Backbone atoms as SQL, in Angstrom:
CREATE TABLE atoms (id INTEGER PRIMARY KEY, chain TEXT, resi INTEGER, resn TEXT, atom TEXT, x REAL, y REAL, z REAL);
INSERT INTO atoms VALUES
  (1, 'A', 1, 'MET', 'N', 0.888, -1.140, -0.259),
  (2, 'A', 1, 'MET', 'CA', 0.199, -0.070, 0.062),
  (3, 'A', 1, 'MET', 'C', 0.888, 0.996, 0.219),
  (4, 'A', 2, 'SER', 'N', 0.414, 2.254, -0.782),
  (5, 'A', 2, 'SER', 'CA', 1.428, 3.337, -0.951),
  (6, 'A', 2, 'SER', 'C', 1.241, 4.167, 0.039),
  (7, 'A', 3, 'ARG', 'N', 2.017, 4.989, 0.984),
  (8, 'A', 3, 'ARG', 'CA', 2.038, 5.991, 1.928),
  (9, 'A', 3, 'ARG', 'C', 1.818, 7.381, 1.398),
  (10, 'A', 4, 'GLY', 'N', 1.737, 7.741, 0.225),
  (11, 'A', 4, 'GLY', 'CA', 1.840, 9.115, -0.485),
  (12, 'A', 4, 'GLY', 'C', 0.215, 9.703, -0.728),
  (13, 'A', 5, 'LEU', 'N', 0.252, 10.365, -1.464),
  (14, 'A', 5, 'LEU', 'CA', -1.345, 11.372, -1.435),
  (15, 'A', 5, 'LEU', 'C', -2.105, 9.976, -2.619),
  (16, 'A', 6, 'PRO', 'N', -3.584, 10.130, -2.473),
  (17, 'A', 6, 'PRO', 'CA', -3.925, 9.248, -3.280),
  (18, 'A', 6, 'PRO', 'C', -3.970, 9.690, -4.588),
  (19, 'A', 7, 'GLY', 'N', -3.648, 8.839, -5.540),
  (20, 'A', 7, 'GLY', 'CA', -3.165, 9.221, -7.126),
  (21, 'A', 7, 'GLY', 'C', -1.968, 9.737, -7.472),
  (22, 'A', 8, 'SER', 'N', -1.113, 9.906, -6.149),
  (23, 'A', 8, 'SER', 'CA', 0.096, 10.203, -6.310),
  (24, 'A', 8, 'SER', 'C', 1.261, 8.722, -7.373),
  (25, 'A', 9, 'ARG', 'N', 0.624, 7.869, -7.111),
  (26, 'A', 9, 'ARG', 'CA', 1.631, 6.654, -7.559),
  (27, 'A', 9, 'ARG', 'C', 1.716, 6.662, -8.826),
  (28, 'A', 10, 'HIS', 'N', 0.644, 7.069, -9.830),
  (29, 'A', 10, 'HIS', 'CA', 0.955, 7.237, -11.167),
  (30, 'A', 10, 'HIS', 'C', 1.371, 8.398, -11.592),
  (31, 'A', 11, 'GLU', 'N', 1.765, 9.435, -10.902),
  (32, 'A', 11, 'GLU', 'CA', 2.720, 10.895, -10.826),
  (33, 'A', 11, 'GLU', 'C', 3.839, 10.665, -10.715),
  (34, 'A', 12, 'HIS', 'N', 4.333, 9.679, -9.889),
  (35, 'A', 12, 'HIS', 'CA', 5.813, 9.398, -9.986),
  (36, 'A', 12, 'HIS', 'C', 6.905, 9.663, -10.884),
  (37, 'A', 13, 'GLY', 'N', 7.476, 10.827, -10.887),
  (38, 'A', 13, 'GLY', 'CA', 8.370, 10.849, -12.302),
  (39, 'A', 13, 'GLY', 'C', 7.936, 11.704, -13.575),
  (40, 'A', 14, 'GLN', 'N', 6.520, 12.242, -13.206),
  (41, 'A', 14, 'GLN', 'CA', 6.114, 13.120, -14.699),
  (42, 'A', 14, 'GLN', 'C', 6.799, 14.216, -14.426),
  (43, 'A', 15, 'ALA', 'N', 7.140, 14.794, -13.420),
  (44, 'A', 15, 'ALA', 'CA', 7.956, 16.097, -13.525),
  (45, 'A', 15, 'ALA', 'C', 9.028, 15.794, -14.572),
  (46, 'A', 16, 'ALA', 'N', 9.922, 14.600, -14.544),
  (47, 'A', 16, 'ALA', 'CA', 10.938, 14.273, -15.216),
  (48, 'A', 16, 'ALA', 'C', 10.730, 14.355, -16.724),
  (49, 'A', 17, 'VAL', 'N', 9.506, 13.680, -16.922),
  (50, 'A', 17, 'VAL', 'CA', 9.052, 13.254, -18.142),
  (51, 'A', 17, 'VAL', 'C', 8.739, 14.654, -18.835),
  (52, 'A', 18, 'GLU', 'N', 7.991, 15.722, -18.058),
  (53, 'A', 18, 'GLU', 'CA', 7.744, 16.931, -18.556),
  (54, 'A', 18, 'GLU', 'C', 8.793, 17.718, -19.050),
  (55, 'A', 19, 'LEU', 'N', 9.920, 17.797, -18.334),
  (56, 'A', 19, 'LEU', 'CA', 11.176, 18.518, -18.697),
  (57, 'A', 19, 'LEU', 'C', 11.703, 18.022, -19.600),
  (58, 'A', 20, 'LEU', 'N', 11.945, 16.607, -19.474),
  (59, 'A', 20, 'LEU', 'CA', 12.442, 16.106, -21.200),
  (60, 'A', 20, 'LEU', 'C', 11.324, 16.524, -22.198),
  (61, 'A', 21, 'ALA', 'N', 10.708, 16.805, -22.013),
  (62, 'A', 21, 'ALA', 'CA', 9.569, 17.124, -23.327),
  (63, 'A', 21, 'ALA', 'C', 9.616, 18.828, -23.442),
  (64, 'A', 22, 'VAL', 'N', 10.064, 19.714, -22.387),
  (65, 'A', 22, 'VAL', 'CA', 10.319, 20.770, -22.781),
  (66, 'A', 22, 'VAL', 'C', 11.661, 21.181, -23.336),
  (67, 'A', 23, 'LEU', 'N', 12.258, 20.621, -22.686),
  (68, 'A', 23, 'LEU', 'CA', 13.794, 20.698, -22.762),
  (69, 'A', 23, 'LEU', 'C', 14.323, 21.368, -24.446),
  (70, 'A', 24, 'PRO', 'N', 13.887, 20.810, -25.096),
  (71, 'A', 24, 'PRO', 'CA', 14.255, 20.706, -26.518),
  (72, 'A', 24, 'PRO', 'C', 13.982, 22.209, -27.076),
  (73, 'A', 25, 'LEU', 'N', 12.610, 22.514, -26.488),
  (74, 'A', 25, 'LEU', 'CA', 12.041, 23.905, -26.629),
  (75, 'A', 25, 'LEU', 'C', 12.847, 25.265, -26.091),
  (76, 'A', 26, 'VAL', 'N', 13.264, 24.776, -24.699),
  (77, 'A', 26, 'VAL', 'CA', 13.825, 25.901, -24.053),
  (78, 'A', 26, 'VAL', 'C', 15.407, 26.143, -24.677),
  (79, 'A', 27, 'LEU', 'N', 16.115, 24.953, -25.036),
  (80, 'A', 27, 'LEU', 'CA', 17.071, 25.173, -25.674),
  (81, 'A', 27, 'LEU', 'C', 17.235, 25.742, -26.784),
  (82, 'A', 28, 'THR', 'N', 16.096, 25.600, -27.796),
  (83, 'A', 28, 'THR', 'CA', 15.728, 26.328, -28.963),
  (84, 'A', 28, 'THR', 'C', 15.763, 27.553, -28.827),
  (85, 'A', 29, 'VAL', 'N', 15.013, 28.266, -27.714),
  (86, 'A', 29, 'VAL', 'CA', 14.718, 29.639, -27.744),
  (87, 'A', 29, 'VAL', 'C', 16.167, 30.202, -27.058),
  (88, 'A', 30, 'ALA', 'N', 17.170, 29.265, -26.093),
  (89, 'A', 30, 'ALA', 'CA', 18.213, 29.943, -25.741),
  (90, 'A', 30, 'ALA', 'C', 19.281, 30.452, -26.942),
  (91, 'A', 31, 'ALA', 'N', 19.365, 29.730, -27.697),
  (92, 'A', 31, 'ALA', 'CA', 20.080, 29.196, -28.991),
  (93, 'A', 31, 'ALA', 'C', 19.498, 30.679, -29.809),
  (94, 'A', 32, 'VAL', 'N', 18.584, 30.832, -30.274),
  (95, 'A', 32, 'VAL', 'CA', 17.662, 31.742, -30.777),
  (96, 'A', 32, 'VAL', 'C', 18.403, 33.229, -30.281),
  (97, 'A', 33, 'ALA', 'N', 18.114, 33.384, -29.063),
  (98, 'A', 33, 'ALA', 'CA', 18.211, 34.516, -28.208),
  (99, 'A', 33, 'ALA', 'C', 19.578, 34.887, -28.435),
  (100, 'A', 34, 'ALA', 'N', 20.881, 33.673, -28.241),
  (101, 'A', 34, 'ALA', 'CA', 22.026, 34.247, -28.453),
  (102, 'A', 34, 'ALA', 'C', 22.600, 34.633, -29.557),
  (103, 'A', 35, 'GLN', 'N', 21.587, 33.902, -30.598),
  (104, 'A', 35, 'GLN', 'CA', 22.121, 34.501, -32.167),
  (105, 'A', 35, 'GLN', 'C', 21.976, 35.745, -32.097),
  (106, 'A', 36, 'LEU', 'N', 20.624, 36.056, -31.600),
  (107, 'A', 36, 'LEU', 'CA', 20.140, 37.754, -31.823),
  (108, 'A', 36, 'LEU', 'C', 20.979, 38.392, -31.154),
  (109, 'A', 37, 'LEU', 'N', 21.513, 37.986, -29.950),
  (110, 'A', 37, 'LEU', 'CA', 22.557, 38.856, -29.422),
  (111, 'A', 37, 'LEU', 'C', 23.660, 39.030, -30.261),
  (112, 'A', 38, 'ALA', 'N', 24.426, 37.845, -30.553),
  (113, 'A', 38, 'ALA', 'CA', 25.412, 38.130, -31.538),
  (114, 'A', 38, 'ALA', 'C', 25.365, 38.852, -32.693),
  (115, 'A', 39, 'VAL', 'N', 24.174, 38.843, -33.503),
  (116, 'A', 39, 'VAL', 'CA', 23.926, 39.767, -34.627),
  (117, 'A', 39, 'VAL', 'C', 23.947, 41.094, -34.181),
  (118, 'A', 40, 'GLY', 'N', 23.281, 41.339, -32.977),
  (119, 'A', 40, 'GLY', 'CA', 23.439, 42.972, -32.264),
  (120, 'A', 40, 'GLY', 'C', 24.604, 43.378, -32.205),
  (121, 'A', 41, 'TYR', 'N', 25.590, 42.632, -31.496),
  (122, 'A', 41, 'TYR', 'CA', 26.787, 42.863, -30.820),
  (123, 'A', 41, 'TYR', 'C', 27.603, 43.219, -32.424),
  (124, 'A', 42, 'SER', 'N', 27.516, 42.396, -33.584),
  (125, 'A', 42, 'SER', 'CA', 28.267, 42.167, -34.783),
  (126, 'A', 42, 'SER', 'C', 27.591, 43.352, -35.626),
  (127, 'A', 43, 'SER', 'N', 26.917, 43.909, -35.251),
  (128, 'A', 43, 'SER', 'CA', 26.149, 45.558, -35.943),
  (129, 'A', 43, 'SER', 'C', 26.870, 46.311, -35.553),
  (130, 'A', 44, 'VAL', 'N', 26.994, 46.472, -33.836),
  (131, 'A', 44, 'VAL', 'CA', 27.530, 47.841, -33.309),
  (132, 'A', 44, 'VAL', 'C', 28.972, 47.490, -33.746),
  (133, 'A', 45, 'LEU', 'N', 29.731, 46.673, -33.949),
  (134, 'A', 45, 'LEU', 'CA', 30.911, 46.544, -34.191),
  (135, 'A', 45, 'LEU', 'C', 31.454, 46.959, -35.604),
  (136, 'A', 46, 'ALA', 'N', 30.596, 46.405, -36.309),
  (137, 'A', 46, 'ALA', 'CA', 30.356, 47.100, -37.875),
  (138, 'A', 46, 'ALA', 'C', 30.315, 48.400, -37.956),
  (139, 'A', 47, 'GLY', 'N', 29.379, 49.200, -37.074),
  (140, 'A', 47, 'GLY', 'CA', 28.956, 50.571, -37.197),
  (141, 'A', 47, 'GLY', 'C', 30.428, 51.400, -36.634),
  (142, 'A', 48, 'ASN', 'N', 31.217, 50.694, -35.396),
  (143, 'A', 48, 'ASN', 'CA', 32.115, 51.426, -35.082),
  (144, 'A', 48, 'ASN', 'C', 33.319, 51.299, -36.127),
  (145, 'A', 49, 'ALA', 'N', 33.760, 50.313, -36.518),
  (146, 'A', 49, 'ALA', 'CA', 34.881, 50.048, -37.970),
  (147, 'A', 49, 'ALA', 'C', 34.548, 51.186, -38.735),
  (148, 'A', 50, 'ALA', 'N', 33.475, 50.974, -39.434),
  (149, 'A', 50, 'ALA', 'CA', 33.178, 51.741, -40.563),
  (150, 'A', 50, 'ALA', 'C', 33.351, 53.209, -39.967),
  (151, 'A', 51, 'GLU', 'N', 32.932, 53.851, -38.932),
  (152, 'A', 51, 'GLU', 'CA', 33.159, 55.132, -38.217),
  (153, 'A', 51, 'GLU', 'C', 34.901, 55.330, -38.382),
  (154, 'A', 52, 'ALA', 'N', 35.357, 54.521, -37.598),
  (155, 'A', 52, 'ALA', 'CA', 36.736, 54.640, -37.702),
  (156, 'A', 52, 'ALA', 'C', 37.484, 54.730, -38.865),
  (157, 'A', 53, 'ALA', 'N', 37.378, 54.026, -39.945),
  (158, 'A', 53, 'ALA', 'CA', 37.744, 53.947, -41.266),
  (159, 'A', 53, 'ALA', 'C', 37.370, 55.273, -41.869),
  (160, 'A', 54, 'ALA', 'N', 36.353, 55.933, -41.948),
  (161, 'A', 54, 'ALA', 'CA', 35.769, 56.973, -42.279),
  (162, 'A', 54, 'ALA', 'C', 36.888, 58.140, -41.724),
  (163, 'A', 55, 'LEU', 'N', 36.979, 58.064, -40.342),
  (164, 'A', 55, 'LEU', 'CA', 37.777, 59.014, -39.961),
  (165, 'A', 55, 'LEU', 'C', 39.176, 59.002, -40.502),
  (166, 'A', 56, 'ALA', 'N', 39.693, 57.519, -40.469),
  (167, 'A', 56, 'ALA', 'CA', 40.704, 57.498, -41.300),
  (168, 'A', 56, 'ALA', 'C', 41.224, 58.314, -42.894),
  (169, 'A', 57, 'VAL', 'N', 40.183, 57.898, -43.304),
  (170, 'A', 57, 'VAL', 'CA', 39.864, 58.439, -44.937),
  (171, 'A', 57, 'VAL', 'C', 40.041, 60.310, -44.816),
  (172, 'A', 58, 'ALA', 'N', 39.390, 60.665, -43.685),
  (173, 'A', 58, 'ALA', 'CA', 39.284, 62.258, -43.772),
  (174, 'A', 58, 'ALA', 'C', 40.599, 62.574, -43.309),
  (175, 'A', 59, 'GLY', 'N', 41.457, 61.794, -42.494),
  (176, 'A', 59, 'GLY', 'CA', 42.519, 62.175, -42.042),
  (177, 'A', 59, 'GLY', 'C', 44.046, 61.849, -42.880),
  (178, 'A', 60, 'GLY', 'N', 43.583, 61.112, -44.060),
  (179, 'A', 60, 'GLY', 'CA', 44.614, 60.708, -44.766),
  (180, 'A', 60, 'GLY', 'C', 45.049, 59.511, -44.452),
  (181, 'A', 61, 'GLY', 'N', 44.659, 58.603, -43.688),
  (182, 'A', 61, 'GLY', 'CA', 45.235, 57.536, -43.195),
  (183, 'A', 61, 'GLY', 'C', 44.498, 56.293, -44.202),
  (184, 'A', 62, 'ASP', 'N', 45.189, 54.999, -43.499),
  (185, 'A', 62, 'ASP', 'CA', 44.567, 53.807, -44.238),
  (186, 'A', 62, 'ASP', 'C', 43.430, 53.296, -43.693),
  (187, 'A', 63, 'PRO', 'N', 42.305, 53.430, -44.425),
  (188, 'A', 63, 'PRO', 'CA', 41.108, 52.906, -43.797),
  (189, 'A', 63, 'PRO', 'C', 40.738, 51.594, -43.457),
  (190, 'A', 64, 'ARG', 'N', 41.344, 50.628, -44.339),
  (191, 'A', 64, 'ARG', 'CA', 41.210, 49.262, -44.312),
  (192, 'A', 64, 'ARG', 'C', 41.915, 48.990, -42.862),
  (193, 'A', 65, 'ALA', 'N', 43.041, 49.509, -42.573),
  (194, 'A', 65, 'ALA', 'CA', 43.666, 49.292, -41.371),
  (195, 'A', 65, 'ALA', 'C', 42.831, 49.533, -39.881),
  (196, 'A', 66, 'ALA', 'N', 42.385, 50.960, -40.477),
  (197, 'A', 66, 'ALA', 'CA', 41.860, 51.447, -39.085),
  (198, 'A', 66, 'ALA', 'C', 40.777, 50.715, -38.716),
  (199, 'A', 67, 'ALA', 'N', 39.603, 50.353, -39.513),
  (200, 'A', 67, 'ALA', 'CA', 38.803, 49.271, -39.432),
  (201, 'A', 67, 'ALA', 'C', 38.788, 47.904, -38.957),
  (202, 'A', 68, 'ARG', 'N', 39.706, 47.742, -39.331),
  (203, 'A', 68, 'ARG', 'CA', 40.221, 46.146, -38.623),
  (204, 'A', 68, 'ARG', 'C', 40.928, 46.554, -37.055),
  (205, 'A', 69, 'GLU', 'N', 41.471, 47.623, -37.136),
  (206, 'A', 69, 'GLU', 'CA', 41.989, 47.958, -35.795),
  (207, 'A', 69, 'GLU', 'C', 40.974, 48.146, -34.687),
  (208, 'A', 70, 'ALA', 'N', 39.580, 48.627, -35.227),
  (209, 'A', 70, 'ALA', 'CA', 38.496, 48.816, -34.059),
  (210, 'A', 70, 'ALA', 'C', 37.952, 47.705, -33.925),
  (211, 'A', 71, 'LEU', 'N', 38.445, 46.453, -34.735),
  (212, 'A', 71, 'LEU', 'CA', 37.294, 45.366, -34.238),
  (213, 'A', 71, 'LEU', 'C', 38.192, 44.457, -33.798),
  (214, 'A', 72, 'PRO', 'N', 37.500, 43.667, -32.789),
  (215, 'A', 72, 'PRO', 'CA', 38.220, 42.898, -31.981),
  (216, 'A', 72, 'PRO', 'C', 38.812, 41.642, -32.543),
  (217, 'A', 73, 'GLY', 'N', 39.946, 40.915, -31.899),
  (218, 'A', 73, 'GLY', 'CA', 40.450, 40.045, -32.805),
  (219, 'A', 73, 'GLY', 'C', 39.899, 38.932, -33.448),
  (220, 'A', 74, 'TRP', 'N', 38.312, 38.372, -32.788),
  (221, 'A', 74, 'TRP', 'CA', 37.686, 37.174, -33.539),
  (222, 'A', 74, 'TRP', 'C', 37.025, 37.632, -34.440),
  (223, 'A', 75, 'SER', 'N', 36.665, 38.921, -34.734),
  (224, 'A', 75, 'SER', 'CA', 35.830, 39.537, -35.815),
  (225, 'A', 75, 'SER', 'C', 36.804, 39.862, -37.108),
  (226, 'A', 76, 'ARG', 'N', 37.821, 40.215, -36.816),
  (227, 'A', 76, 'ARG', 'CA', 38.720, 40.582, -37.956),
  (228, 'A', 76, 'ARG', 'C', 38.464, 39.651, -39.232),
  (229, 'A', 77, 'ALA', 'N', 38.679, 38.555, -38.732),
  (230, 'A', 77, 'ALA', 'CA', 38.717, 37.502, -39.863),
  (231, 'A', 77, 'ALA', 'C', 37.438, 37.596, -40.800),
  (232, 'A', 78, 'HIS', 'N', 36.402, 37.955, -40.200),
  (233, 'A', 78, 'HIS', 'CA', 34.974, 37.906, -40.553),
  (234, 'A', 78, 'HIS', 'C', 34.578, 39.166, -41.397),
  (235, 'A', 79, 'ALA', 'N', 35.458, 40.249, -41.484),
  (236, 'A', 79, 'ALA', 'CA', 35.097, 41.376, -41.734),
  (237, 'A', 79, 'ALA', 'C', 35.919, 41.650, -42.988),
  (238, 'A', 80, 'ARG', 'N', 34.985, 42.296, -43.858),
  (239, 'A', 80, 'ARG', 'CA', 35.064, 42.610, -45.124),
  (240, 'A', 80, 'ARG', 'C', 34.838, 44.121, -45.346),
  (241, 'A', 81, 'VAL', 'N', 36.343, 44.869, -45.911),
  (242, 'A', 81, 'VAL', 'CA', 36.029, 46.723, -45.581),
  (243, 'A', 81, 'VAL', 'C', 36.234, 47.036, -47.201),
  (244, 'A', 82, 'SER', 'N', 35.378, 47.803, -47.865),
  (245, 'A', 82, 'SER', 'CA', 35.402, 48.348, -49.100),
  (246, 'A', 82, 'SER', 'C', 35.355, 49.747, -49.057),
  (247, 'A', 83, 'VAL', 'N', 36.385, 50.673, -49.579),
  (248, 'A', 83, 'VAL', 'CA', 36.541, 51.879, -49.551),
  (249, 'A', 83, 'VAL', 'C', 36.284, 52.658, -51.148),
  (250, 'A', 84, 'GLY', 'N', 35.436, 53.435, -51.317),
  (251, 'A', 84, 'GLY', 'CA', 34.986, 54.123, -52.800),
  (252, 'A', 84, 'GLY', 'C', 34.232, 55.252, -52.549),
  (253, 'A', 85, 'GLY', 'N', 35.176, 56.621, -53.235),
  (254, 'A', 85, 'GLY', 'CA', 35.094, 57.450, -52.681),
  (255, 'A', 85, 'GLY', 'C', 35.211, 58.314, -51.425),
  (256, 'A', 86, 'GLY', 'N', 34.428, 58.693, -50.520),
  (257, 'A', 86, 'GLY', 'CA', 34.410, 59.153, -49.302),
  (258, 'A', 86, 'GLY', 'C', 33.246, 58.416, -48.764),
  (259, 'A', 87, 'GLU', 'N', 33.078, 56.843, -49.134),
  (260, 'A', 87, 'GLU', 'CA', 32.417, 55.973, -48.530),
  (261, 'A', 87, 'GLU', 'C', 33.241, 54.765, -48.228),
  (262, 'A', 88, 'VAL', 'N', 33.015, 54.485, -47.105),
  (263, 'A', 88, 'VAL', 'CA', 33.711, 53.010, -46.414),
  (264, 'A', 88, 'VAL', 'C', 32.191, 52.237, -45.825),
  (265, 'A', 89, 'ARG', 'N', 32.220, 50.853, -46.439),
  (266, 'A', 89, 'ARG', 'CA', 31.521, 49.984, -46.284),
  (267, 'A', 89, 'ARG', 'C', 32.260, 48.919, -45.414),
  (268, 'A', 90, 'VAL', 'N', 31.726, 48.575, -44.061),
  (269, 'A', 90, 'VAL', 'CA', 32.124, 47.246, -43.325),
  (270, 'A', 90, 'VAL', 'C', 31.067, 46.259, -43.453),
  (271, 'A', 91, 'LYS', 'N', 31.525, 45.254, -44.072),
  (272, 'A', 91, 'LYS', 'CA', 30.555, 44.082, -43.924),
  (273, 'A', 91, 'LYS', 'C', 31.272, 43.004, -42.828),
  (274, 'A', 92, 'LEU', 'N', 30.230, 42.361, -41.933),
  (275, 'A', 92, 'LEU', 'CA', 30.735, 41.569, -41.081),
  (276, 'A', 92, 'LEU', 'C', 29.604, 40.232, -40.531),
  (277, 'A', 93, 'ARG', 'N', 30.413, 39.326, -40.573),
  (278, 'A', 93, 'ARG', 'CA', 29.801, 37.699, -40.353),
  (279, 'A', 93, 'ARG', 'C', 29.606, 37.730, -38.774),
  (280, 'A', 94, 'PRO', 'N', 28.431, 37.548, -38.395),
  (281, 'A', 94, 'PRO', 'CA', 28.136, 37.575, -36.738),
  (282, 'A', 94, 'PRO', 'C', 28.837, 35.810, -36.905),
  (283, 'A', 95, 'PRO', 'N', 29.213, 35.487, -35.285),
  (284, 'A', 95, 'PRO', 'CA', 29.283, 33.971, -35.119),
  (285, 'A', 95, 'PRO', 'C', 28.394, 33.449, -35.325),
  (286, 'A', 96, 'THR', 'N', 28.210, 32.414, -35.537),
  (287, 'A', 96, 'THR', 'CA', 26.614, 31.562, -35.577),
  (288, 'A', 96, 'THR', 'C', 27.304, 29.736, -35.192),
  (289, 'A', 97, 'LEU', 'N', 26.038, 29.068, -35.190),
  (290, 'A', 97, 'LEU', 'CA', 26.378, 27.754, -34.889),
  (291, 'A', 97, 'LEU', 'C', 26.169, 26.769, -35.713),
  (292, 'A', 98, 'LEU', 'N', 25.482, 27.491, -36.694),
  (293, 'A', 98, 'LEU', 'CA', 24.988, 26.909, -38.167),
  (294, 'A', 98, 'LEU', 'C', 25.894, 27.670, -39.043),
  (295, 'A', 99, 'ARG', 'N', 26.712, 27.165, -39.576),
  (296, 'A', 99, 'ARG', 'CA', 27.357, 28.082, -40.665),
  (297, 'A', 99, 'ARG', 'C', 26.819, 28.605, -41.946),
  (298, 'A', 100, 'PRO', 'N', 25.698, 27.563, -42.589),
  (299, 'A', 100, 'PRO', 'CA', 24.968, 28.212, -43.693),
  (300, 'A', 100, 'PRO', 'C', 24.092, 29.517, -43.111),
  (301, 'A', 101, 'LEU', 'N', 24.111, 29.561, -42.061),
  (302, 'A', 101, 'LEU', 'CA', 23.089, 30.867, -41.675),
  (303, 'A', 101, 'LEU', 'C', 24.496, 32.108, -41.760),
  (304, 'A', 102, 'ALA', 'N', 25.538, 31.834, -41.480),
  (305, 'A', 102, 'ALA', 'CA', 26.540, 33.281, -41.451),
  (306, 'A', 102, 'ALA', 'C', 26.561, 33.961, -42.648),
  (307, 'A', 103, 'ASP', 'N', 26.265, 33.820, -44.165),
  (308, 'A', 103, 'ASP', 'CA', 25.859, 34.495, -44.789),
  (309, 'A', 103, 'ASP', 'C', 24.875, 35.556, -44.828),
  (310, 'A', 104, 'GLU', 'N', 23.773, 34.496, -44.647),
  (311, 'A', 104, 'GLU', 'CA', 22.397, 35.293, -44.321),
  (312, 'A', 104, 'GLU', 'C', 22.162, 36.450, -43.506),
  (313, 'A', 105, 'LEU', 'N', 23.074, 35.946, -42.206),
  (314, 'A', 105, 'LEU', 'CA', 22.974, 37.184, -41.221),
  (315, 'A', 105, 'LEU', 'C', 24.106, 38.178, -41.298),
  (316, 'A', 106, 'GLU', 'N', 24.880, 38.244, -42.279),
  (317, 'A', 106, 'GLU', 'CA', 25.908, 39.138, -42.774),
  (318, 'A', 106, 'GLU', 'C', 25.300, 40.672, -42.443),
  (319, 'A', 107, 'ILE', 'N', 26.376, 41.523, -41.589),
  (320, 'A', 107, 'ILE', 'CA', 25.801, 42.731, -41.309),
  (321, 'A', 107, 'ILE', 'C', 26.781, 43.790, -42.170),
  (322, 'A', 108, 'SER', 'N', 25.961, 44.706, -42.442),
  (323, 'A', 108, 'SER', 'CA', 26.539, 45.791, -43.342),
  (324, 'A', 108, 'SER', 'C', 26.571, 47.293, -42.951),
  (325, 'A', 109, 'ALA', 'N', 27.386, 47.869, -42.417),
  (326, 'A', 109, 'ALA', 'CA', 27.494, 49.468, -41.894),
  (327, 'A', 109, 'ALA', 'C', 28.232, 50.219, -42.863),
  (328, 'A', 110, 'THR', 'N', 27.981, 51.489, -43.273),
  (329, 'A', 110, 'THR', 'CA', 28.352, 52.257, -44.323),
  (330, 'A', 110, 'THR', 'C', 28.555, 53.835, -43.393),
  (331, 'A', 111, 'ALA', 'N', 29.820, 54.046, -43.337),
  (332, 'A', 111, 'ALA', 'CA', 30.291, 55.444, -43.007),
  (333, 'A', 111, 'ALA', 'C', 30.678, 56.302, -44.393),
  (334, 'A', 112, 'SER', 'N', 30.626, 57.796, -44.258),
  (335, 'A', 112, 'SER', 'CA', 31.015, 58.625, -45.364),
  (336, 'A', 112, 'SER', 'C', 31.594, 59.835, -44.946),
  (337, 'A', 113, 'VAL', 'N', 32.677, 60.322, -45.453),
  (338, 'A', 113, 'VAL', 'CA', 33.122, 61.677, -45.370),
  (339, 'A', 113, 'VAL', 'C', 33.209, 62.542, -46.841),
  (340, 'A', 114, 'GLU', 'N', 33.114, 63.691, -46.627),
  (341, 'A', 114, 'GLU', 'CA', 33.294, 64.626, -47.656),
  (342, 'A', 114, 'GLU', 'C', 34.302, 64.860, -48.286),
  (343, 'A', 115, 'ALA', 'N', 34.924, 64.678, -49.277),
  (344, 'A', 115, 'ALA', 'CA', 36.341, 64.576, -49.948),
  (345, 'A', 115, 'ALA', 'C', 36.745, 66.121, -49.816),
  (346, 'A', 116, 'PRO', 'N', 38.032, 66.528, -49.437),
  (347, 'A', 116, 'PRO', 'CA', 38.592, 67.532, -48.982),
  (348, 'A', 116, 'PRO', 'C', 38.635, 68.370, -50.180);
């Protein structure tokens, strides 16, 4: 005879089963949130790098070097800098768990200066 509450005999372990059922959803939501944060952070980094490159153009320096210097080490390999006229464009691929998404999530930032 069971000493627990009436009907509790069939509920033993149900919380563990419910946790296992919900765990994939929780992990998916966490991964999506982390990816959105990475995209947002990459957008800020690309904007800062484009601004640094535009300032280098205005000062007569090397805009590509200035843009790369403005980026943290992990993102330099994922950045492309193009300069044309007084406009600088920085394209940056954010880190992602799914490599096919990297190109789809690429961030672009543009900064421009008036030619002297």
